[in-house]
Amino acid sequence: MNNITTPGQVITDLKLSSNKDSGEKKISKKEENVSSTSDITNILLLGETGVGKSTFINAFANYLTFNTLEEAQRNEPVVLMPVSFLMTTGDNFEEHIVKFGDIDDSNNEDFDHPGQSVTQHCKAYVFYLNGTDQQKLRIIDTPGFGDTRGIEQDDLNMEHILEYVNNLSHLNAICFLLKPNASRLNISFRSCITQLFSLLDQNALNNIIFCFTNSRSTFYTPGDTAPLLKKMLISLSIGNVPFKKENTFCFDSESFRYLVALQNGIEFNGNERQEYEMSWSTSVTQSNRLIDYIGRNIDIYRIDNNLQSIKHAQYEINHMIRPMLETMRNILRNLILYKMNSSRTSIELHPRVLDHPITICLSCKGKIIEIGNFLVTYDVSHKIEKKCCSCQCPYNQHRSIGYLLEYKLLNKPSIYDRNQMNDMLYELCHASAEFSYFLYHVAHSSNEDQLMSGLLRMIQQEADICENQKTNHKNSELVKALNELKCIYEEQINEMKSMKELNKLSYIYQRIKHISEYPMVREQMVASKQGQKMMMKESEYEVPKSLPNTFVH
């Protein structure tokens, strides 16, 4: 019995350990594989629900591919994503539902609920410019704002967009798509810009451009939307947003719709054809001017290099929550093994990134595996399409994760001694309380303490193992140790109220940097970000280079 460490002994060491210099071995930051800013142009496309972003992207791809409508008719249209629209023809206004692409095979588009954003998630489309893979253009389609499901859905959509942007290396342009002659601007437009610049700083203001679709009726000008837009931009508190001829581009997607309608066997008269030929020619000119403006007049806005904002810090901390919690749990495992096995064995964490998106269910119990006489819950990936294909639990009980954790039993002690492990545990617990305070009181990101929720989930996992599995007392000791850790975390949360440093962004970034240098945390963070990029890649469509005149510019 003398070799058994009780939770109280482990946690007592933790309470007494206040030495911030834990002797933790540092690792240099690994360079992540990101696309060079010189070989790809990133355009973020934003707009109100129903403005026609998906149609615009399809049209834009065809305008860059075919210089004339006649040339487009001789070839198959470029299909980036399915679209569906109503068109009337003839003296009796005959209605035709025109479909372009495979509507039934699109998981990212929802055509069944008018007023709701058709695009469900951010999806990128990569074009090759000048027929070479040395120059690429990536347009990022986003869920529309002004969703009929309400402000809460708009906020969820915007949060998804910001998380996507945060994982990019850079932005070349932020494009707002509008219709001319609007009688008013949706209030969600203001919210969209304000939230975007809670992540980005004022240096990105010059990367904003405005595109108007369906502008043939206003002689290819912004029409009555212009004064409304000017008034709204002036009233913003984010800085001077440029809105002038140089960064404004007027298109007409009707000529593209005409092309698609022809493919659907709909007939038009000669006068209509002449109008659409002129529309196509004008849109081709505007497309080329837009590419020129971005390439020559706008500086690249870096996201992965020294960007600091409250929203950015929030996302960095969100990436750290699971790595920190899992590291603390594994330190407790090794502290228990340290005493019980006289330092003969230890457990290592090995994050593994899969080649496909990973989703876990918070309600389903994972697979139980045995590692060094510990029973460990191994997360099982669930397949998600429009609903979970692996279980019947509600969609909101599922979470995307960037990596799966694997465990390795070593027939040797941990590289850290008992004091070092206790110091790391103290640092991680203290930083968890700091980050939780920042997320709730400064970033106002959630009404839920995500670190506490994660800690409670770990406790529940271990308690389920003890209740349902034939186990030795190691998992029971771990449950007690985690509960003691929870109590200490709660005490530290209460102490955070007197720490004025937590309101300083520079201090938070110092703490993020310090905790990120712990190898067990760092390796999981690298895996998490690689997993995020993998998920982004999965939602990206690359236009084949074999297309005729592939975006010759």
XYZ file of C-alpha atoms in Angstrom:
553
model
C 0.000 0.000 0.000
C 2.923 2.339 0.558
C 3.594 2.435 -3.174
C 0.086 3.672 -3.983
C -0.292 7.412 -4.486
C -3.692 8.677 -3.449
C -5.353 11.508 -5.381
C -4.861 13.689 -2.346
C -1.100 13.133 -2.486
C -0.926 13.973 -6.192
C -3.086 17.040 -5.823
C -1.333 18.180 -2.649
C 1.863 18.338 -4.664
C -0.014 20.364 -7.231
C -1.353 22.830 -4.668
C 2.081 23.467 -3.247
C 3.772 23.805 -6.638
C 3.882 27.412 -7.708
C 7.250 27.381 -9.491
C 6.498 28.753 -12.962
C 9.888 27.546 -14.291
C 9.046 23.867 -14.576
C 12.129 22.794 -16.467
C 9.838 21.859 -19.353
C 11.811 20.992 -22.470
C 11.124 23.475 -25.241
C 10.669 22.642 -28.903
C 11.098 24.919 -31.841
C 7.969 25.798 -33.790
C 7.502 23.548 -36.764
C 6.918 25.280 -40.064
C 3.464 24.299 -41.240
C 2.869 23.476 -44.878
C 0.931 26.440 -46.180
C 0.578 27.663 -49.733
C 2.952 30.405 -50.723
C 1.211 33.758 -50.962
C 2.776 34.291 -54.374
C 1.162 31.300 -56.096
C -2.466 31.588 -54.948
C -4.877 34.502 -54.694
C -7.500 34.128 -51.944
C -10.816 35.966 -52.376
C -13.383 35.778 -49.572
C -16.896 36.205 -50.999
C -19.587 37.558 -48.653
C -23.157 38.569 -49.290
C -26.773 38.475 -48.199
C -28.740 35.251 -48.546
C -30.254 35.144 -52.030
C -27.901 37.693 -53.603
C -26.555 34.939 -55.869
C -23.042 34.146 -54.635
C -23.081 30.582 -55.957
C -24.408 31.699 -59.341
C -21.854 34.505 -59.421
C -18.961 32.087 -58.829
C -20.184 29.808 -61.622
C -20.607 32.809 -63.920
C -17.222 34.260 -62.984
C -15.495 30.968 -63.835
C -17.150 30.953 -67.254
C -16.338 34.632 -67.883
C -12.677 33.863 -67.217
C -12.818 30.788 -69.460
C -14.746 32.023 -72.507
C -14.188 35.498 -73.961
C -17.478 35.477 -75.874
C -20.920 33.956 -75.444
C -20.522 32.242 -78.807
C -17.367 30.507 -77.589
C -19.146 29.427 -74.409
C -22.000 27.919 -76.433
C -19.575 25.819 -78.476
C -18.277 24.216 -75.297
C -19.665 22.740 -72.108
C -20.182 25.374 -69.385
C -17.834 25.235 -66.400
C -19.755 23.590 -63.545
C -18.325 24.460 -60.118
C -21.467 23.891 -58.063
C -25.122 23.117 -58.788
C -27.552 26.006 -59.180
C -31.300 26.093 -59.676
C -33.397 29.082 -60.691
C -36.748 30.111 -62.194
C -36.806 31.701 -65.648
C -39.806 33.060 -67.576
C -39.924 33.260 -71.374
C -42.332 34.219 -74.149
C -45.366 36.482 -74.302
C -47.205 34.336 -71.763
C -44.308 34.345 -69.261
C -43.905 30.606 -69.283
C -42.058 29.422 -66.180
C -39.072 27.096 -66.385
C -37.086 25.617 -63.503
C -33.534 25.641 -64.810
C -31.020 23.366 -63.132
C -27.276 23.454 -63.618
C -25.077 20.662 -62.242
C -26.118 17.667 -60.159
C -28.511 19.123 -57.563
C -29.061 15.757 -55.889
C -25.343 15.140 -55.352
C -24.554 18.331 -53.442
C -24.097 18.030 -49.682
C -23.138 21.696 -49.263
C -26.146 23.272 -50.984
C -29.724 23.314 -49.662
C -32.310 24.271 -52.283
C -35.335 23.110 -50.296
C -35.788 26.025 -47.866
C -36.300 29.459 -49.499
C -34.867 32.343 -47.471
C -32.297 30.146 -45.759
C -28.698 30.288 -46.915
C -28.318 27.787 -49.773
C -24.612 27.345 -49.055
C -24.321 25.494 -45.732
C -20.566 25.763 -45.129
C -17.565 27.615 -46.529
C -16.353 25.980 -49.716
C -13.412 27.063 -51.845
C -13.063 26.897 -55.634
C -9.579 26.977 -57.118
C -9.081 28.257 -60.682
C -5.875 28.089 -62.689
C -4.864 31.368 -64.275
C -2.953 31.573 -67.553
C -3.207 27.822 -68.025
C -0.471 27.089 -65.480
C -0.460 25.756 -61.928
C 1.944 28.523 -60.929
C -0.907 31.031 -60.624
C -4.139 30.052 -58.905
C -7.246 31.897 -57.817
C -9.217 30.601 -54.839
C -12.735 31.994 -54.331
C -14.281 31.102 -50.975
C -18.061 30.782 -51.057
C -19.701 31.443 -47.686
C -23.140 31.028 -46.061
C -25.216 34.142 -46.676
C -26.194 36.613 -43.970
C -29.793 37.721 -43.426
C -30.924 34.102 -43.039
C -34.664 33.732 -42.373
C -33.865 31.524 -39.372
C -32.867 34.683 -37.525
C -29.930 36.547 -36.012
C -28.769 33.506 -34.059
C -28.290 31.543 -37.303
C -26.490 34.530 -38.841
C -24.111 34.602 -35.883
C -23.473 30.846 -36.206
C -22.782 31.264 -39.930
C -20.430 34.183 -39.277
C -18.589 32.264 -36.562
C -18.025 29.448 -39.047
C -16.720 31.942 -41.638
C -14.322 33.536 -39.149
C -12.954 30.170 -38.060
C -12.359 29.309 -41.715
C -10.596 32.625 -42.381
C -8.461 32.178 -39.266
C -7.039 28.976 -40.786
C -5.955 30.697 -44.015
C -2.404 31.879 -44.506
C -3.505 35.121 -46.162
C -6.271 37.038 -47.911
C -5.882 39.037 -51.115
C -9.411 40.424 -51.292
C -12.618 40.570 -49.260
C -15.445 40.791 -51.761
C -18.934 41.922 -50.787
C -21.534 40.922 -53.380
C -24.632 43.121 -53.617
C -27.532 43.873 -55.935
C -27.945 47.388 -57.379
C -31.029 49.510 -56.697
C -31.645 48.129 -53.212
C -34.266 50.028 -51.219
C -32.420 49.257 -47.986
C -29.396 47.318 -46.741
C -29.996 44.317 -44.529
C -28.974 45.053 -40.929
C -26.997 41.815 -41.001
C -24.620 43.442 -43.518
C -23.345 45.834 -40.853
C -23.028 42.979 -38.364
C -21.091 40.903 -40.901
C -18.468 43.617 -41.483
C -18.191 44.408 -37.771
C -17.687 40.758 -36.829
C -15.171 40.217 -39.633
C -13.055 43.076 -38.308
C -13.228 41.717 -34.791
C -10.797 39.139 -36.212
C -8.919 41.219 -38.794
C -7.306 44.610 -38.139
C -7.587 47.878 -40.056
C -4.834 46.888 -42.474
C -7.389 44.627 -44.171
C -9.751 47.544 -44.984
C -7.895 48.224 -48.222
C -8.488 44.615 -49.284
C -12.258 45.181 -49.470
C -13.859 45.227 -52.908
C -17.523 45.491 -53.935
C -19.139 43.479 -56.701
C -22.652 44.105 -58.009
C -24.568 41.393 -59.796
C -27.608 41.769 -62.091
C -26.411 45.293 -62.901
C -27.534 45.333 -66.565
C -30.740 47.037 -65.435
C -28.717 49.912 -63.907
C -26.368 50.285 -66.883
C -23.615 48.427 -65.023
C -23.504 50.799 -62.051
C -24.302 50.236 -58.328
C -27.557 52.177 -58.836
C -29.503 53.252 -55.752
C -27.501 50.891 -53.552
C -24.501 53.246 -53.734
C -25.773 56.042 -51.416
C -27.115 53.482 -48.919
C -23.774 51.704 -48.881
C -21.798 54.929 -48.487
C -23.937 56.004 -45.538
C -23.584 52.649 -43.815
C -19.793 52.463 -44.346
C -19.293 55.973 -42.939
C -21.222 55.027 -39.802
C -18.967 52.045 -39.036
C -16.439 52.329 -36.217
C -13.877 49.995 -37.802
C -12.165 52.698 -39.892
C -12.325 54.131 -43.403
C -13.740 51.511 -45.786
C -12.913 52.506 -49.390
C -15.836 52.521 -51.829
C -14.852 54.006 -55.170
C -14.841 53.128 -58.851
C -11.445 51.409 -58.636
C -12.613 48.776 -56.124
C -16.144 48.380 -57.486
C -17.085 45.905 -60.224
C -20.454 45.499 -61.936
C -21.487 42.182 -63.469
C -24.603 40.647 -64.929
C -25.210 36.998 -64.161
C -28.219 36.981 -66.526
C -25.964 36.171 -69.473
C -24.708 33.111 -67.606
C -28.294 32.113 -66.804
C -29.050 32.503 -70.502
C -26.209 30.116 -71.317
C -27.498 27.541 -68.823
C -31.055 27.948 -70.140
C -29.823 27.178 -73.664
C -28.238 24.011 -72.300
C -31.692 23.136 -70.895
C -33.297 23.498 -74.350
C -35.058 26.835 -73.715
C -35.416 29.030 -76.822
C -34.913 32.803 -77.051
C -35.450 35.363 -79.816
C -32.729 37.308 -81.640
C -33.114 40.517 -79.635
C -32.654 38.650 -76.364
C -29.543 36.943 -77.705
C -28.010 40.286 -78.676
C -28.608 41.684 -75.195
C -27.038 38.665 -73.520
C -24.001 38.785 -75.842
C -23.399 42.389 -74.754
C -23.932 41.385 -71.110
C -21.411 38.558 -71.444
C -18.806 40.836 -73.038
C -19.188 43.448 -70.275
C -18.926 40.822 -67.526
C -15.755 39.395 -69.123
C -14.226 42.895 -69.089
C -15.195 43.386 -65.429
C -13.779 39.964 -64.504
C -10.407 40.805 -66.046
C -10.393 44.233 -64.389
C -11.076 42.621 -61.005
C -8.133 40.218 -61.393
C -5.879 43.100 -62.454
C -6.943 45.269 -59.502
C -6.289 42.554 -56.948
C -2.911 41.707 -58.445
C -1.643 45.255 -58.872
C -3.418 47.500 -56.368
C -3.885 45.473 -53.180
C -1.248 44.305 -50.729
C -1.509 40.745 -49.438
C -3.059 40.634 -45.967
C -1.240 38.086 -43.817
C -3.257 36.088 -41.304
C -0.677 33.563 -40.104
C 1.977 36.142 -39.235
C 1.618 38.230 -36.065
C -2.130 38.871 -36.361
C -3.378 39.831 -32.911
C -6.988 40.514 -31.949
C -9.404 39.357 -29.270
C -11.180 37.112 -31.777
C -7.886 35.650 -33.035
C -6.771 34.937 -29.461
C -10.140 33.251 -28.873
C -9.559 30.866 -31.783
C -5.992 30.152 -30.706
C -7.246 29.238 -27.229
C -10.019 27.096 -28.708
C -7.336 25.107 -30.542
C -5.556 24.615 -27.199
C -8.449 23.420 -25.028
C -8.402 19.752 -25.975
C -4.562 19.495 -26.072
C -4.321 21.066 -22.598
C -7.036 18.866 -21.077
C -5.669 15.646 -22.568
C -2.148 16.572 -21.468
C -3.331 17.124 -17.881
C -5.178 13.805 -17.855
C -2.113 11.958 -19.142
C 0.161 13.652 -16.613
C -2.171 12.363 -13.888
C -1.977 8.861 -15.394
C 1.799 8.985 -15.321
C 1.879 10.342 -11.771
C -0.251 7.382 -10.681
C 1.984 4.958 -12.629
C 5.049 6.657 -11.188
C 4.171 5.573 -7.664
C 2.407 2.309 -8.398
C 5.054 0.904 -10.722
C 8.157 2.436 -9.167
C 8.765 4.453 -12.340
C 9.023 1.382 -14.600
C 6.388 2.408 -17.206
C 4.765 5.511 -18.670
C 2.124 6.437 -21.254
C 2.749 8.698 -24.237
C 0.157 10.537 -26.307
C 0.390 10.272 -30.088
C -1.977 12.545 -32.047
C -2.890 11.180 -35.477
C -4.342 13.220 -38.333
C -6.573 11.248 -40.688
C -6.986 11.854 -44.411
C -10.657 12.762 -43.950
C -12.693 15.004 -41.606
C -13.148 13.596 -38.090
C -16.380 13.990 -36.137
C -17.113 12.524 -32.713
C -20.381 12.228 -30.824
C -20.446 13.665 -27.314
C -23.343 11.389 -26.338
C -22.012 8.074 -27.648
C -19.492 6.138 -25.569
C -16.180 5.498 -27.264
C -14.222 2.301 -27.659
C -12.435 1.097 -24.504
C -8.801 0.032 -24.860
C -6.248 -1.049 -22.251
C -2.961 0.832 -21.905
C -0.632 -0.097 -19.061
C -3.435 -1.377 -16.791
C -5.342 1.843 -17.482
C -8.580 1.571 -19.442
C -8.762 4.442 -21.929
C -11.712 5.770 -23.943
C -10.708 5.884 -27.596
C -12.767 8.350 -29.668
C -14.505 6.775 -32.649
C -14.949 8.875 -35.780
C -18.549 9.310 -36.974
C -19.453 9.876 -40.614
C -21.508 13.015 -41.173
C -23.388 13.934 -44.310
C -26.631 15.859 -43.791
C -26.994 13.825 -40.590
C -24.848 11.336 -38.694
C -24.565 8.001 -40.496
C -23.120 6.280 -37.409
C -25.673 7.050 -34.673
C -29.110 8.521 -34.060
C -27.965 11.291 -31.689
C -28.917 14.931 -32.454
C -26.614 16.809 -34.838
C -25.692 19.358 -32.144
C -24.141 16.571 -30.060
C -21.432 16.090 -32.676
C -18.109 17.933 -32.785
C -15.450 18.112 -35.460
C -11.962 17.413 -34.171
C -8.667 17.826 -35.983
C -7.032 14.608 -34.803
C -7.490 11.323 -32.992
C -5.402 10.444 -29.953
C -3.484 7.201 -29.790
C -1.639 5.916 -26.732
C 1.676 4.118 -26.391
C 2.901 2.244 -23.312
C 6.622 2.686 -22.748
C 8.616 0.214 -20.668
C 10.536 3.072 -19.159
C 9.691 6.011 -16.929
C 8.496 9.360 -18.193
C 11.227 11.758 -19.306
C 9.920 14.039 -16.565
C 10.366 13.388 -12.878
C 7.574 13.744 -10.336
C 8.312 17.390 -9.536
C 8.397 18.380 -13.197
C 5.075 16.653 -13.850
C 3.468 18.425 -10.896
C 4.848 21.768 -12.071
C 3.438 21.175 -15.561
C 0.088 20.228 -14.062
C 0.042 23.436 -12.033
C 0.945 25.577 -15.048
C -1.652 23.973 -17.277
C -4.406 24.221 -14.664
C -3.562 27.863 -13.946
C -3.429 28.724 -17.668
C -6.756 26.933 -18.173
C -8.361 29.226 -15.602
C -6.777 32.281 -17.240
C -7.972 31.281 -20.688
C -11.450 30.468 -19.437
C -11.711 33.889 -17.799
C -10.534 35.561 -21.019
C -13.020 33.654 -23.203
C -15.969 34.468 -20.946
C -15.237 37.982 -19.659
C -13.129 39.533 -22.438
C -13.937 37.714 -25.682
C -17.570 37.043 -24.606
C -17.370 33.990 -26.851
C -19.711 31.678 -24.986
C -21.968 31.350 -21.967
C -20.367 27.969 -21.376
C -17.003 27.336 -19.714
C -15.514 25.114 -22.421
C -12.577 24.035 -20.279
C -14.851 23.037 -17.420
C -17.155 21.211 -19.853
C -14.166 19.305 -21.238
C -12.957 18.460 -17.750
C -16.415 17.208 -16.729
C -16.587 15.074 -19.876
C -13.240 13.472 -19.006
C -14.448 12.777 -15.460
C -17.622 11.205 -16.864
C -15.611 9.045 -19.269
C -13.463 7.713 -16.441
C -16.499 7.206 -14.180
C -18.255 5.224 -16.948
C -15.190 3.004 -17.259
C -15.194 2.330 -13.529
C -18.924 1.586 -13.524
C -19.170 -0.593 -16.626
C -15.804 -2.279 -16.974
C -13.919 -4.792 -14.893
C -11.042 -2.577 -13.879
C -8.310 -2.197 -11.320
C -8.082 0.794 -9.030
C -5.957 2.909 -11.430
C -9.005 4.372 -13.190
C -10.704 4.968 -9.847
C -7.619 6.878 -8.710
C -7.759 8.883 -11.923
C -11.411 9.819 -11.319
C -10.522 11.096 -7.845
C -7.482 12.991 -9.153
C -9.538 14.638 -11.912
C -12.187 15.678 -9.390
C -9.477 17.204 -7.202
C -8.133 18.998 -10.283
C -11.631 20.317 -10.974
C -11.822 21.790 -7.457
C -8.459 23.508 -7.858
C -9.518 24.841 -11.265
C -12.667 26.330 -9.708
C -10.600 27.971 -6.940
C -8.271 29.489 -9.530
C -11.191 30.758 -11.609
C -12.365 32.736 -8.569
C -8.878 34.184 -8.140
C -8.789 35.386 -11.764
C -11.146 38.290 -11.044
C -8.319 40.217 -9.381
C -5.842 39.676 -12.242
C -5.944 42.853 -14.330
C -3.361 41.347 -16.734
C -6.078 39.133 -18.228
C -7.641 42.188 -19.866
C -4.388 42.853 -21.712
C -4.152 41.142 -25.084
C -0.336 41.141 -24.973
C -0.390 39.116 -21.732
C -2.809 36.554 -23.189
C -0.566 36.060 -26.222
C 2.429 35.584 -23.912
C 0.531 32.860 -22.068
C -0.591 31.242 -25.345
C 3.021 31.177 -26.535
C 4.296 29.764 -23.242
C 1.744 26.943 -22.991
C 2.128 26.146 -26.711
C 5.789 25.347 -26.109
C 4.981 22.343 -23.903
C 5.767 19.398 -26.231
C 2.665 17.356 -25.330
C 0.462 20.394 -25.998
C 2.389 21.571 -29.040
C 2.243 18.223 -30.834
C -1.520 18.082 -30.428
C -1.913 21.704 -31.568
C 0.123 21.017 -34.711
C -2.047 17.951 -35.379
C -5.224 19.972 -34.734
C -4.246 22.671 -37.218
C -3.175 20.089 -39.780
C -6.555 18.437 -39.301
C -8.322 21.785 -39.806
C -6.428 22.330 -43.053
C -7.295 18.786 -44.107
C -10.985 19.537 -43.528
C -10.669 22.762 -45.528
C -9.015 20.821 -48.342
C -11.869 18.322 -48.290
C -14.342 21.152 -48.927
C -12.290 22.603 -51.781
C -13.003 22.054 -55.469
C -10.147 22.438 -57.919
C -11.155 23.213 -61.500
C -9.445 20.792 -63.920
C -6.652 22.355 -65.956
C -7.926 20.574 -69.048
C -10.715 23.132 -69.564
C -10.470 25.074 -72.832
C -8.486 28.302 -72.428
C -8.327 27.671 -68.687
C -8.755 31.184 -67.298
C -6.267 32.759 -69.690
C -5.641 36.233 -68.367
